[in-house]
mmCIF file of N, CA, C and O in Angstrom:
data_model
loop_
_atom_site.group_PDB
_atom_site.id
_atom_site.type_symbol
_atom_site.label_atom_id
_atom_site.label_comp_id
_atom_site.label_asym_id
_atom_site.label_seq_id
_atom_site.Cartn_x
_atom_site.Cartn_y
_atom_site.Cartn_z
ATOM 1 N N MET A 265 3.856 3.722 4.367
ATOM 2 C CA MET A 265 2.468 3.679 3.982
ATOM 3 C C MET A 265 1.907 5.091 3.801
ATOM 4 O O MET A 265 1.051 5.291 2.955
ATOM 5 N N ILE A 266 2.401 6.026 4.579
ATOM 6 C CA ILE A 266 1.933 7.407 4.447
ATOM 7 C C ILE A 266 2.264 7.935 3.055
ATOM 8 O O ILE A 266 1.429 8.571 2.409
ATOM 9 N N GLU A 267 3.453 7.650 2.575
ATOM 10 C CA GLU A 267 3.846 8.080 1.232
ATOM 11 C C GLU A 267 2.990 7.377 0.181
ATOM 12 O O GLU A 267 2.591 7.985 -0.820
ATOM 13 N N GLY A 268 2.703 6.108 0.386
ATOM 14 C CA GLY A 268 1.841 5.373 -0.536
ATOM 15 C C GLY A 268 0.442 5.974 -0.596
ATOM 16 O O GLY A 268 -0.150 6.079 -1.680
ATOM 17 N N ASP A 269 -0.092 6.376 0.553
ATOM 18 C CA ASP A 269 -1.406 7.031 0.572
ATOM 19 C C ASP A 269 -1.331 8.362 -0.180
ATOM 20 O O ASP A 269 -2.225 8.697 -0.963
ATOM 21 N N ARG A 270 -0.278 9.129 0.047
ATOM 22 C CA ARG A 270 -0.122 10.417 -0.643
ATOM 23 C C ARG A 270 -0.122 10.212 -2.151
ATOM 24 O O ARG A 270 -0.828 10.896 -2.890
ATOM 25 N N ARG A 271 0.676 9.244 -2.616
ATOM 26 C CA ARG A 271 0.757 8.968 -4.061
ATOM 27 C C ARG A 271 -0.591 8.499 -4.613
ATOM 28 O O ARG A 271 -0.979 8.896 -5.709
ATOM 29 N N TYR A 272 -1.272 7.649 -3.863
ATOM 30 C CA TYR A 272 -2.568 7.148 -4.303
ATOM 31 C C TYR A 272 -3.528 8.313 -4.575
ATOM 32 O O TYR A 272 -4.151 8.383 -5.635
ATOM 33 N N PHE A 273 -3.650 9.225 -3.614
ATOM 34 C CA PHE A 273 -4.590 10.334 -3.776
ATOM 35 C C PHE A 273 -4.096 11.369 -4.792
ATOM 36 O O PHE A 273 -4.918 12.021 -5.442
ATOM 37 N N ALA A 274 -2.797 11.487 -4.961
ATOM 38 C CA ALA A 274 -2.275 12.393 -5.997
ATOM 39 C C ALA A 274 -2.633 11.878 -7.390
ATOM 40 O O ALA A 274 -2.940 12.665 -8.291
ATOM 41 N N ARG A 275 -2.604 10.564 -7.576
ATOM 42 C CA ARG A 275 -2.955 9.969 -8.875
ATOM 43 C C ARG A 275 -4.455 9.911 -9.098
ATOM 44 O O ARG A 275 -4.912 9.885 -10.238
ATOM 45 N N ARG A 276 -5.214 9.863 -8.039
ATOM 46 C CA ARG A 276 -6.671 9.711 -8.136
ATOM 47 C C ARG A 276 -7.349 10.899 -7.451
ATOM 48 O O ARG A 276 -7.935 10.766 -6.389
ATOM 49 N N ARG A 277 -7.299 12.019 -8.096
ATOM 50 C CA ARG A 277 -7.820 13.256 -7.503
ATOM 51 C C ARG A 277 -9.331 13.222 -7.274
ATOM 52 O O ARG A 277 -9.860 14.031 -6.518
ATOM 53 N N ASP A 278 -10.018 12.276 -7.912
ATOM 54 C CA ASP A 278 -11.461 12.140 -7.724
ATOM 55 C C ASP A 278 -11.808 11.313 -6.488
ATOM 56 O O ASP A 278 -12.981 11.165 -6.155
ATOM 57 N N ARG A 279 -10.797 10.803 -5.790
ATOM 58 C CA ARG A 279 -11.037 9.928 -4.640
ATOM 59 C C ARG A 279 -10.744 10.659 -3.330
ATOM 60 O O ARG A 279 -9.839 11.483 -3.245
ATOM 61 N N SER A 280 -11.517 10.317 -2.306
ATOM 62 C CA SER A 280 -11.273 10.797 -0.942
ATOM 63 C C SER A 280 -11.073 9.638 0.027
ATOM 64 O O SER A 280 -10.696 9.853 1.168
ATOM 65 N N TYR A 281 -11.359 8.401 -0.437
ATOM 66 C CA TYR A 281 -11.261 7.210 0.409
ATOM 67 C C TYR A 281 -10.489 6.123 -0.316
ATOM 68 O O TYR A 281 -10.549 6.016 -1.540
ATOM 69 N N ARG A 282 -9.818 5.314 0.487
ATOM 70 C CA ARG A 282 -9.187 4.108 -0.041
ATOM 71 C C ARG A 282 -9.127 3.074 1.058
ATOM 72 O O ARG A 282 -9.131 3.414 2.247
ATOM 73 N N VAL A 283 -9.029 1.815 0.666
ATOM 74 C CA VAL A 283 -8.844 0.707 1.595
ATOM 75 C C VAL A 283 -7.609 -0.044 1.145
ATOM 76 O O VAL A 283 -7.400 -0.254 -0.053
ATOM 77 N N ARG A 284 -6.760 -0.418 2.110
ATOM 78 C CA ARG A 284 -5.544 -1.167 1.789
ATOM 79 C C ARG A 284 -5.230 -2.116 2.937
ATOM 80 O O ARG A 284 -5.803 -2.007 4.020
ATOM 81 N N HIS A 285 -4.311 -3.034 2.665
ATOM 82 C CA HIS A 285 -3.840 -3.912 3.737
ATOM 83 C C HIS A 285 -3.022 -3.075 4.717
ATOM 84 O O HIS A 285 -2.263 -2.192 4.308
ATOM 85 N N MET A 286 -3.180 -3.357 5.978
ATOM 86 C CA MET A 286 -2.404 -2.650 6.995
ATOM 87 C C MET A 286 -0.983 -3.200 7.003
ATOM 88 O O MET A 286 -0.784 -4.416 7.009
ATOM 89 N N ALA A 287 -0.009 -2.312 7.007
ATOM 90 C CA ALA A 287 1.395 -2.716 7.023
ATOM 91 C C ALA A 287 1.822 -3.088 8.444
ATOM 92 O O ALA A 287 1.327 -2.517 9.427
ATOM 93 N N ALA A 288 2.738 -4.029 8.539
ATOM 94 C CA ALA A 288 3.231 -4.468 9.855
ATOM 95 C C ALA A 288 3.814 -3.292 10.638
ATOM 96 O O ALA A 288 3.587 -3.177 11.850
ATOM 97 N N ILE A 289 4.539 -2.406 9.970
ATOM 98 C CA ILE A 289 5.144 -1.261 10.659
ATOM 99 C C ILE A 289 4.057 -0.321 11.177
ATOM 100 O O ILE A 289 4.193 0.268 12.249
ATOM 101 N N GLU A 290 2.967 -0.210 10.443
ATOM 102 C CA GLU A 290 1.839 0.618 10.868
ATOM 103 C C GLU A 290 1.237 0.066 12.162
ATOM 104 O O GLU A 290 0.918 0.813 13.086
ATOM 105 N N MET A 291 1.106 -1.236 12.235
ATOM 106 C CA MET A 291 0.599 -1.896 13.439
ATOM 107 C C MET A 291 1.557 -1.649 14.603
ATOM 108 O O MET A 291 1.131 -1.302 15.708
ATOM 109 N N GLN A 292 2.843 -1.791 14.356
ATOM 110 C CA GLN A 292 3.833 -1.608 15.418
ATOM 111 C C GLN A 292 3.833 -0.170 15.935
ATOM 112 O O GLN A 292 3.870 0.058 17.148
ATOM 113 N N VAL A 293 3.786 0.796 15.032
ATOM 114 C CA VAL A 293 3.756 2.204 15.441
ATOM 115 C C VAL A 293 2.508 2.479 16.277
ATOM 116 O O VAL A 293 2.572 3.166 17.296
ATOM 117 N N SER A 294 1.372 1.927 15.854
ATOM 118 C CA SER A 294 0.128 2.112 16.612
ATOM 119 C C SER A 294 0.236 1.499 17.999
ATOM 120 O O SER A 294 -0.176 2.105 18.993
ATOM 121 N N ARG A 295 0.793 0.302 18.089
ATOM 122 C CA ARG A 295 0.971 -0.348 19.401
ATOM 123 C C ARG A 295 1.938 0.445 20.275
ATOM 124 O O ARG A 295 1.708 0.601 21.473
ATOM 125 N N ASP A 296 3.023 0.942 19.680
ATOM 126 C CA ASP A 296 3.984 1.743 20.435
ATOM 127 C C ASP A 296 3.340 3.009 20.992
ATOM 128 O O ASP A 296 3.744 3.513 22.029
ATOM 129 N N ALA A 297 2.322 3.508 20.283
ATOM 130 C CA ALA A 297 1.612 4.713 20.725
ATOM 131 C C ALA A 297 0.518 4.391 21.740
ATOM 132 O O ALA A 297 -0.179 5.278 22.217
ATOM 133 N N GLY A 298 0.361 3.097 22.075
ATOM 134 C CA GLY A 298 -0.590 2.703 23.099
ATOM 135 C C GLY A 298 -1.920 2.177 22.594
ATOM 136 O O GLY A 298 -2.809 1.862 23.383
ATOM 137 N N GLN A 299 -2.095 2.077 21.278
ATOM 138 C CA GLN A 299 -3.345 1.539 20.746
ATOM 139 C C GLN A 299 -3.385 0.033 20.959
ATOM 140 O O GLN A 299 -2.379 -0.652 20.826
ATOM 141 N N THR A 300 -4.538 -0.450 21.306
ATOM 142 C CA THR A 300 -4.712 -1.893 21.480
ATOM 143 C C THR A 300 -5.582 -2.432 20.348
ATOM 144 O O THR A 300 -6.400 -1.700 19.775
ATOM 145 N N PHE A 301 -5.414 -3.694 20.047
ATOM 146 C CA PHE A 301 -6.143 -4.333 18.962
ATOM 147 C C PHE A 301 -6.753 -5.628 19.470
ATOM 148 O O PHE A 301 -6.120 -6.365 20.217
ATOM 149 N N GLU A 302 -7.973 -5.894 19.046
ATOM 150 C CA GLU A 302 -8.620 -7.170 19.343
ATOM 151 C C GLU A 302 -7.838 -8.274 18.640
ATOM 152 O O GLU A 302 -7.228 -8.031 17.596
ATOM 153 N N PRO A 303 -7.866 -9.479 19.157
ATOM 154 C CA PRO A 303 -7.231 -10.582 18.420
ATOM 155 C C PRO A 303 -7.929 -10.769 17.072
ATOM 156 O O PRO A 303 -9.138 -10.558 16.952
ATOM 157 N N LEU A 304 -7.152 -11.137 16.078
ATOM 158 C CA LEU A 304 -7.726 -11.412 14.760
ATOM 159 C C LEU A 304 -8.586 -12.671 14.819
ATOM 160 O O LEU A 304 -8.220 -13.639 15.477
ATOM 161 N N PHE A 305 -9.712 -12.659 14.141
ATOM 162 C CA PHE A 305 -10.497 -13.883 14.061
ATOM 163 C C PHE A 305 -9.830 -14.807 13.041
ATOM 164 O O PHE A 305 -9.059 -14.342 12.187
ATOM 165 N N PRO A 306 -10.058 -16.104 13.111
ATOM 166 C CA PRO A 306 -9.393 -17.048 12.203
ATOM 167 C C PRO A 306 -9.629 -16.681 10.737
ATOM 168 O O PRO A 306 -10.749 -16.380 10.325
ATOM 169 N N GLY A 307 -8.559 -16.653 9.970
ATOM 170 C CA GLY A 307 -8.635 -16.345 8.546
ATOM 171 C C GLY A 307 -8.707 -14.862 8.225
ATOM 172 O O GLY A 307 -8.956 -14.482 7.090
ATOM 173 N N ALA A 308 -8.468 -14.018 9.218
ATOM 174 C CA ALA A 308 -8.575 -12.566 9.023
ATOM 175 C C ALA A 308 -7.202 -11.914 8.936
ATOM 176 O O ALA A 308 -6.183 -12.508 9.292
ATOM 177 N N ARG A 309 -7.217 -10.684 8.500
ATOM 178 C CA ARG A 309 -6.039 -9.815 8.543
ATOM 179 C C ARG A 309 -6.523 -8.394 8.785
ATOM 180 O O ARG A 309 -7.701 -8.109 8.688
ATOM 181 N N TRP A 310 -5.591 -7.491 9.079
ATOM 182 C CA TRP A 310 -5.924 -6.091 9.342
ATOM 183 C C TRP A 310 -5.929 -5.298 8.053
ATOM 184 O O TRP A 310 -5.080 -5.496 7.179
ATOM 185 N N PHE A 311 -6.876 -4.365 7.951
ATOM 186 C CA PHE A 311 -6.994 -3.457 6.820
ATOM 187 C C PHE A 311 -7.014 -2.028 7.347
ATOM 188 O O PHE A 311 -7.413 -1.783 8.486
ATOM 189 N N THR A 312 -6.602 -1.098 6.504
ATOM 190 C CA THR A 312 -6.652 0.319 6.839
ATOM 191 C C THR A 312 -7.584 1.010 5.851
ATOM 192 O O THR A 312 -7.426 0.856 4.642
ATOM 193 N N ALA A 313 -8.541 1.755 6.377
ATOM 194 C CA ALA A 313 -9.418 2.589 5.567
ATOM 195 C C ALA A 313 -8.927 4.025 5.739
ATOM 196 O O ALA A 313 -8.759 4.495 6.866
ATOM 197 N N VAL A 314 -8.656 4.693 4.637
ATOM 198 C CA VAL A 314 -8.051 6.026 4.672
ATOM 199 C C VAL A 314 -9.041 7.044 4.115
ATOM 200 O O VAL A 314 -9.653 6.818 3.074
ATOM 201 N N ARG A 315 -9.176 8.171 4.806
ATOM 202 C CA ARG A 315 -10.000 9.299 4.345
ATOM 203 C C ARG A 315 -9.080 10.479 4.135
ATOM 204 O O ARG A 315 -8.399 10.919 5.062
ATOM 205 N N GLN A 316 -9.006 10.971 2.905
ATOM 206 C CA GLN A 316 -8.243 12.198 2.651
ATOM 207 C C GLN A 316 -9.199 13.370 2.806
ATOM 208 O O GLN A 316 -10.125 13.540 2.023
ATOM 209 N N VAL A 317 -8.975 14.175 3.830
ATOM 210 C CA VAL A 317 -9.824 15.322 4.122
ATOM 211 C C VAL A 317 -9.472 16.474 3.192
ATOM 212 O O VAL A 317 -10.345 17.169 2.679
ATOM 213 N N ALA A 318 -8.185 16.669 2.984
ATOM 214 C CA ALA A 318 -7.642 17.676 2.069
ATOM 215 C C ALA A 318 -6.261 17.154 1.670
ATOM 216 O O ALA A 318 -5.699 16.312 2.382
ATOM 217 N N PRO A 319 -5.718 17.623 0.547
ATOM 218 C CA PRO A 319 -4.387 17.136 0.169
ATOM 219 C C PRO A 319 -3.390 17.290 1.323
ATOM 220 O O PRO A 319 -3.261 18.358 1.905
ATOM 221 N N GLY A 320 -2.761 16.185 1.676
ATOM 222 C CA GLY A 320 -1.787 16.179 2.772
ATOM 223 C C GLY A 320 -2.390 15.920 4.148
ATOM 224 O O GLY A 320 -1.655 15.806 5.116
ATOM 225 N N TYR A 321 -3.709 15.837 4.241
ATOM 226 C CA TYR A 321 -4.385 15.618 5.519
ATOM 227 C C TYR A 321 -5.273 14.382 5.399
ATOM 228 O O TYR A 321 -6.305 14.416 4.726
ATOM 229 N N ARG A 322 -4.845 13.315 6.067
ATOM 230 C CA ARG A 322 -5.568 12.055 5.984
ATOM 231 C C ARG A 322 -5.835 11.494 7.375
ATOM 232 O O ARG A 322 -5.051 11.693 8.290
ATOM 233 N N ILE A 323 -6.951 10.793 7.485
ATOM 234 C CA ILE A 323 -7.345 10.116 8.722
ATOM 235 C C ILE A 323 -7.476 8.644 8.379
ATOM 236 O O ILE A 323 -7.989 8.286 7.322
ATOM 237 N N ARG A 324 -6.997 7.786 9.281
ATOM 238 C CA ARG A 324 -7.034 6.348 9.042
ATOM 239 C C ARG A 324 -7.828 5.635 10.132
ATOM 240 O O ARG A 324 -7.799 6.052 11.286
ATOM 241 N N ALA A 325 -8.498 4.579 9.729
ATOM 242 C CA ALA A 325 -9.210 3.709 10.668
ATOM 243 C C ALA A 325 -8.862 2.277 10.287
ATOM 244 O O ALA A 325 -8.694 1.974 9.103
ATOM 245 N N VAL A 326 -8.718 1.420 11.267
ATOM 246 C CA VAL A 326 -8.358 0.027 10.979
ATOM 247 C C VAL A 326 -9.505 -0.900 11.315
ATOM 248 O O VAL A 326 -10.341 -0.598 12.169
ATOM 249 N N TYR A 327 -9.548 -2.000 10.604
ATOM 250 C CA TYR A 327 -10.558 -3.019 10.858
ATOM 251 C C TYR A 327 -10.008 -4.355 10.388
ATOM 252 O O TYR A 327 -9.025 -4.413 9.649
ATOM 253 N N GLN A 328 -10.638 -5.425 10.828
ATOM 254 C CA GLN A 328 -10.240 -6.749 10.366
ATOM 255 C C GLN A 328 -11.324 -7.321 9.468
ATOM 256 O O GLN A 328 -12.508 -7.039 9.644
ATOM 257 N N ALA A 329 -10.876 -8.079 8.488
ATOM 258 C CA ALA A 329 -11.781 -8.749 7.553
ATOM 259 C C ALA A 329 -11.071 -10.005 7.073
ATOM 260 O O ALA A 329 -9.891 -10.229 7.378
ATOM 261 N N PHE A 330 -11.794 -10.814 6.315
ATOM 262 C CA PHE A 330 -11.176 -12.024 5.781
ATOM 263 C C PHE A 330 -9.929 -11.661 4.991
ATOM 264 O O PHE A 330 -9.906 -10.667 4.260
ATOM 265 N N ALA A 331 -8.888 -12.457 5.145
ATOM 266 C CA ALA A 331 -7.593 -12.166 4.541
ATOM 267 C C ALA A 331 -7.668 -12.001 3.029
ATOM 268 O O ALA A 331 -6.904 -11.239 2.449
ATOM 269 N N ASN A 332 -8.607 -12.686 2.386
ATOM 270 C CA ASN A 332 -8.693 -12.592 0.930
ATOM 271 C C ASN A 332 -9.650 -11.494 0.464
ATOM 272 O O ASN A 332 -9.967 -11.413 -0.724
ATOM 273 N N ALA A 333 -10.104 -10.614 1.366
ATOM 274 C CA ALA A 333 -11.005 -9.523 0.990
ATOM 275 C C ALA A 333 -10.304 -8.584 0.006
ATOM 276 O O ALA A 333 -9.114 -8.304 0.124
ATOM 277 N N ASP A 334 -11.062 -8.102 -0.946
ATOM 278 C CA ASP A 334 -10.543 -7.228 -1.997
ATOM 279 C C ASP A 334 -10.229 -5.840 -1.437
ATOM 280 O O ASP A 334 -10.903 -5.359 -0.529
ATOM 281 N N VAL A 335 -9.218 -5.189 -1.978
ATOM 282 C CA VAL A 335 -8.922 -3.807 -1.622
ATOM 283 C C VAL A 335 -9.072 -2.876 -2.829
ATOM 284 O O VAL A 335 -8.906 -1.670 -2.699
ATOM 285 N N ASP A 336 -9.377 -3.415 -3.983
ATOM 286 C CA ASP A 336 -9.636 -2.609 -5.178
ATOM 287 C C ASP A 336 -11.126 -2.284 -5.177
ATOM 288 O O ASP A 336 -11.926 -2.925 -5.855
ATOM 289 N N LEU A 337 -11.488 -1.278 -4.387
ATOM 290 C CA LEU A 337 -12.887 -0.984 -4.099
ATOM 291 C C LEU A 337 -13.298 0.378 -4.645
ATOM 292 O O LEU A 337 -12.466 1.279 -4.801
ATOM 293 N N SER A 338 -14.579 0.541 -4.857
ATOM 294 C CA SER A 338 -15.112 1.819 -5.311
ATOM 295 C C SER A 338 -14.983 2.866 -4.203
ATOM 296 O O SER A 338 -14.775 2.537 -3.025
ATOM 297 N N GLU A 339 -15.176 4.114 -4.586
ATOM 298 C CA GLU A 339 -15.173 5.214 -3.626
ATOM 299 C C GLU A 339 -16.288 5.000 -2.595
ATOM 300 O O GLU A 339 -16.067 5.154 -1.395
ATOM 301 N N ALA A 340 -17.472 4.626 -3.049
ATOM 302 C CA ALA A 340 -18.611 4.445 -2.140
ATOM 303 C C ALA A 340 -18.359 3.319 -1.143
ATOM 304 O O ALA A 340 -18.625 3.473 0.057
ATOM 305 N N THR A 341 -17.829 2.204 -1.607
ATOM 306 C CA THR A 341 -17.555 1.080 -0.709
ATOM 307 C C THR A 341 -16.436 1.438 0.259
ATOM 308 O O THR A 341 -16.512 1.130 1.453
ATOM 309 N N SER A 342 -15.388 2.099 -0.230
ATOM 310 C CA SER A 342 -14.283 2.520 0.640
ATOM 311 C C SER A 342 -14.782 3.487 1.705
ATOM 312 O O SER A 342 -14.386 3.389 2.874
ATOM 313 N N CYS A 343 -15.672 4.398 1.328
ATOM 314 C CA CYS A 343 -16.255 5.344 2.288
ATOM 315 C C CYS A 343 -17.055 4.594 3.346
ATOM 316 O O CYS A 343 -16.912 4.851 4.541
ATOM 317 N N ARG A 344 -17.896 3.659 2.923
ATOM 318 C CA ARG A 344 -18.714 2.891 3.865
ATOM 319 C C ARG A 344 -17.838 2.118 4.848
ATOM 320 O O ARG A 344 -18.092 2.114 6.057
ATOM 321 N N LEU A 345 -16.777 1.494 4.352
ATOM 322 C CA LEU A 345 -15.883 0.742 5.237
ATOM 323 C C LEU A 345 -15.152 1.663 6.208
ATOM 324 O O LEU A 345 -14.957 1.326 7.374
ATOM 325 N N TYR A 346 -14.754 2.852 5.733
ATOM 326 C CA TYR A 346 -14.114 3.834 6.613
ATOM 327 C C TYR A 346 -15.071 4.220 7.749
ATOM 328 O O TYR A 346 -14.700 4.211 8.918
ATOM 329 N N VAL A 347 -16.313 4.530 7.400
ATOM 330 C CA VAL A 347 -17.306 4.937 8.409
ATOM 331 C C VAL A 347 -17.540 3.810 9.402
ATOM 332 O O VAL A 347 -17.572 4.027 10.618
ATOM 333 N N GLU A 348 -17.688 2.597 8.911
ATOM 334 C CA GLU A 348 -17.892 1.454 9.802
ATOM 335 C C GLU A 348 -16.677 1.205 10.684
ATOM 336 O O GLU A 348 -16.819 0.895 11.867
ATOM 337 N N ALA A 349 -15.475 1.341 10.115
ATOM 338 C CA ALA A 349 -14.250 1.103 10.889
ATOM 339 C C ALA A 349 -14.080 2.144 11.990
ATOM 340 O O ALA A 349 -13.575 1.828 13.068
ATOM 341 N N CYS A 350 -14.518 3.360 11.737
ATOM 342 C CA CYS A 350 -14.405 4.414 12.760
ATOM 343 C C CYS A 350 -15.290 4.122 13.957
ATOM 344 O O CYS A 350 -14.915 4.418 15.086
ATOM 345 N N GLY A 351 -16.473 3.562 13.729
ATOM 346 C CA GLY A 351 -17.419 3.370 14.818
ATOM 347 C C GLY A 351 -17.933 4.717 15.300
ATOM 348 O O GLY A 351 -17.448 5.771 14.868
ATOM 349 N N PRO A 352 -18.911 4.739 16.211
ATOM 350 C CA PRO A 352 -19.509 6.008 16.651
ATOM 351 C C PRO A 352 -18.508 6.964 17.289
ATOM 352 O O PRO A 352 -18.487 8.146 16.971
ATOM 353 N N ASP A 353 -17.666 6.474 18.206
ATOM 354 C CA ASP A 353 -16.698 7.352 18.863
ATOM 355 C C ASP A 353 -15.651 7.840 17.867
ATOM 356 O O ASP A 353 -15.266 9.003 17.874
ATOM 357 N N GLY A 354 -15.203 6.946 17.019
ATOM 358 C CA GLY A 354 -14.214 7.319 16.010
ATOM 359 C C GLY A 354 -14.758 8.315 15.014
ATOM 360 O O GLY A 354 -14.040 9.201 14.554
ATOM 361 N N ARG A 355 -16.043 8.189 14.671
ATOM 362 C CA ARG A 355 -16.653 9.140 13.739
ATOM 363 C C ARG A 355 -16.672 10.538 14.328
ATOM 364 O O ARG A 355 -16.391 11.519 13.644
ATOM 365 N N ARG A 356 -16.998 10.632 15.623
ATOM 366 C CA ARG A 356 -16.997 11.960 16.254
ATOM 367 C C ARG A 356 -15.593 12.549 16.255
ATOM 368 O O ARG A 356 -15.413 13.733 15.964
ATOM 369 N N LEU A 357 -14.599 11.743 16.564
ATOM 370 C CA LEU A 357 -13.218 12.224 16.536
ATOM 371 C C LEU A 357 -12.818 12.608 15.113
ATOM 372 O O LEU A 357 -12.227 13.669 14.894
ATOM 373 N N ALA A 358 -13.142 11.769 14.139
ATOM 374 C CA ALA A 358 -12.797 12.070 12.746
ATOM 375 C C ALA A 358 -13.462 13.365 12.286
ATOM 376 O O ALA A 358 -12.842 14.188 11.612
ATOM 377 N N GLU A 359 -14.724 13.569 12.654
ATOM 378 C CA GLU A 359 -15.427 14.802 12.281
ATOM 379 C C GLU A 359 -14.760 16.018 12.911
ATOM 380 O O GLU A 359 -14.619 17.062 12.268
ATOM 381 N N ALA A 360 -14.341 15.907 14.172
ATOM 382 C CA ALA A 360 -13.648 17.016 14.834
ATOM 383 C C ALA A 360 -12.316 17.294 14.142
ATOM 384 O O ALA A 360 -11.954 18.463 13.925
ATOM 385 N N LEU A 361 -11.592 16.231 13.796
ATOM 386 C CA LEU A 361 -10.323 16.423 13.085
ATOM 387 C C LEU A 361 -10.550 17.067 11.725
ATOM 388 O O LEU A 361 -9.796 17.951 11.310
ATOM 389 N N GLU A 362 -11.580 16.628 11.017
ATOM 390 C CA GLU A 362 -11.887 17.207 9.709
ATOM 391 C C GLU A 362 -12.215 18.691 9.829
ATOM 392 O O GLU A 362 -11.751 19.502 9.022
ATOM 393 N N ARG A 363 -12.990 19.069 10.845
ATOM 394 C CA ARG A 363 -13.293 20.495 11.055
ATOM 395 C C ARG A 363 -12.010 21.277 11.324
ATOM 396 O O ARG A 363 -11.809 22.353 10.777
ATOM 397 N N ALA A 364 -11.141 20.716 12.164
ATOM 398 C CA ALA A 364 -9.880 21.401 12.485
ATOM 399 C C ALA A 364 -9.002 21.537 11.237
ATOM 400 O O ALA A 364 -8.404 22.580 11.003
ATOM 401 N N ILE A 365 -8.957 20.501 10.424
ATOM 402 C CA ILE A 365 -8.150 20.547 9.203
ATOM 403 C C ILE A 365 -8.713 21.589 8.246
ATOM 404 O O ILE A 365 -7.973 22.397 7.676
ATOM 405 N N HIS A 366 -10.030 21.629 8.087
ATOM 406 C CA HIS A 366 -10.625 22.611 7.189
ATOM 407 C C HIS A 366 -10.450 24.036 7.688
ATOM 408 O O HIS A 366 -10.476 24.984 6.896
ATOM 409 N N ASP A 367 -10.255 24.207 8.996
ATOM 410 C CA ASP A 367 -10.002 25.536 9.558
ATOM 411 C C ASP A 367 -8.546 25.948 9.464
ATOM 412 O O ASP A 367 -8.193 27.072 9.783
ATOM 413 N N THR A 368 -7.668 25.017 9.013
ATOM 414 C CA THR A 368 -6.255 25.310 8.870
ATOM 415 C C THR A 368 -6.040 26.180 7.623
ATOM 416 O O THR A 368 -6.568 25.855 6.561
ATOM 417 N N PRO A 369 -5.287 27.276 7.738
ATOM 418 C CA PRO A 369 -5.045 28.103 6.555
ATOM 419 C C PRO A 369 -4.481 27.273 5.406
ATOM 420 O O PRO A 369 -3.620 26.418 5.601
ATOM 421 N N GLY A 370 -5.005 27.499 4.220
ATOM 422 C CA GLY A 370 -4.553 26.779 3.037
ATOM 423 C C GLY A 370 -5.342 25.517 2.746
ATOM 424 O O GLY A 370 -5.150 24.894 1.719
ATOM 425 N N CYS A 371 -6.250 25.142 3.633
ATOM 426 C CA CYS A 371 -7.053 23.928 3.435
ATOM 427 C C CYS A 371 -8.501 24.227 3.138
ATOM 428 O O CYS A 371 -9.307 23.327 3.056
ATOM 429 N N ARG A 372 -8.844 25.446 3.018
ATOM 430 C CA ARG A 372 -10.253 25.820 2.785
ATOM 431 C C ARG A 372 -10.619 25.664 1.343
ATOM 432 O O ARG A 372 -9.922 25.778 0.441
#
């Protein structure tokens, strides 16, 4: 999925956000790292909202929505879903990560 995100943003240089279905391996890696997930509500599936801070530097947030929810979304809608998926604590962490990434040589 990381390679898919890289390709997506390489093809769409005008985009900084995307929403996609969460891959099973992505869920497993997150669980192996100690992340916990709420049970899915009936008829839902997991989605990943991706924010590309700079080429090669991306932050992801997960959320659940109806399984048939569209993922071919505008930049504005993808951004809104990313912000909502982060929640207040996640937004603070994402902002700190973004500052650190922008302070990395070659990312300015």
